[in-house]
Amino acid sequence: MSAENLAGKWTRKSGRTLFDSITCVVFLFLDFLDAVLCVVFKLVDEFFEGNACTPCYCGKAGDKNGENKETEMLSESLYGRKYMLRNMGFLGFARKWRIYRKKKDDRDGSVNEGLMVNRWSDCGCQSCVSWMKKEYDQKLHVVVKNLPQAAKYPKFVKSVTLVAPPYLPCAKDGATTSLMALNTFAGKTLWPPLAFGKSVMSWYEHVGRCFCFLFCRNHRIWEMILKLFTLRRELNFMEVDLTRHTHHSAWHNMHNVICGAAKLMDKYLEILNKSRSVKVCIIHGDHDMEVPLDCSNNMKKKFPELVELNMIENVDHTSVILGRVREFAKSLQHIWASS
């Protein structure tokens, strides 16, 4: 090996080591910050919401609602996220504070009146709370606790179309699959910036809540500022919808919808595969950086007769639809017509 190649290899290795060290320090600081914010939010929540405050997921599974069926249906990524400081000082104080408050409430005869629907840290504008009003057309709230429609009624379904599905082969231990999904789709990294933001919002419940408090709760102000600087009267729906989240919805969208569903997808696909009458059609861009193309390839490999994979060249996770709306609509028409 020449001296030039040796120097280049050493430089790359040193750069990688430096990057990994910086990453470790940054996420260690976020571990500490999230632990501190856990205590802060518990105190502030109890001040504003009293007994109706919603517990966080910093404890162990079962601490929130007890060992019941609903708790078992939660994604293991909610409680299984490993922090260097999870079992140290601040979190221990938070658990002691919760135990103290519970004993005090029992002693005083207080009754938990249920979870808060609209929290003090969330926006309370008409569009954000419209799902609570029967007379309002815009709906933002969806709760699904049963099998997907297709898996529940396979005899009545002819085709299922999936766009860039976040699929991972299910491990024998479902908890492992959920945690693997968290690391695959939102692994801890500093680069690129979008990936860093996704990892922070997915791993750190209370840091993410601070972001939602600053941006989502004040989304009307940010929309006004964006219109002012871009000189536009109307904003793109993606720019608007990005901040119209409650922290609760954003948090569970990642953990219970994506990570939690990862351990169940093989079960549902097996039901459709046995029916012999359903086709699962996948549309996936080859430049997708959010959901790797390997996800669709693995699904096709495991269910070759069930799955049809349509890989679109030179498109990413967003442009696979928004960049080719007409082509996407025509492909859906073709799938329905051939089913």
Coordinates of N, CA and C in Angstrom, one line a residue, residues 5 18 102 110 115 145 209 260 282 287 339:
N5 N -2.1 6.3 -0.2 CA -3.4 5.5 0.1 C -3.5 5.3 1.6
L18 N -13.8 11.0 14.9 CA -14.1 12.3 15.4 C -15.6 12.6 15.3
K102 N -49.4 10.2 43.8 CA -50.4 9.2 43.8 C -50.9 8.9 45.2
S110 N -58.8 12.1 45.9 CA -58.9 12.7 44.6 C -59.1 11.6 43.6
L115 N -57.7 11.8 30.8 CA -56.6 12.5 30.1 C -57.1 13.8 29.5
K145 N -57.8 0.7 16.5 CA -57.4 -0.3 17.5 C -57.7 -1.7 17.0
R209 N -41.3 17.8 22.7 CA -42.4 18.5 23.2 C -42.1 20.0 23.2
G260 N -44.6 0.5 16.0 CA -45.5 -0.5 16.5 C -46.1 -1.4 15.4
I282 N -46.7 -2.3 -4.5 CA -45.8 -1.4 -3.9 C -45.3 -0.4 -4.9
H287 N -34.6 6.7 -5.0 CA -33.8 7.7 -4.3 C -34.4 8.1 -2.9
S339 N -57.3 -5.7 -11.1 CA -57.6 -6.5 -9.9 C -58.9 -7.4 -10.1

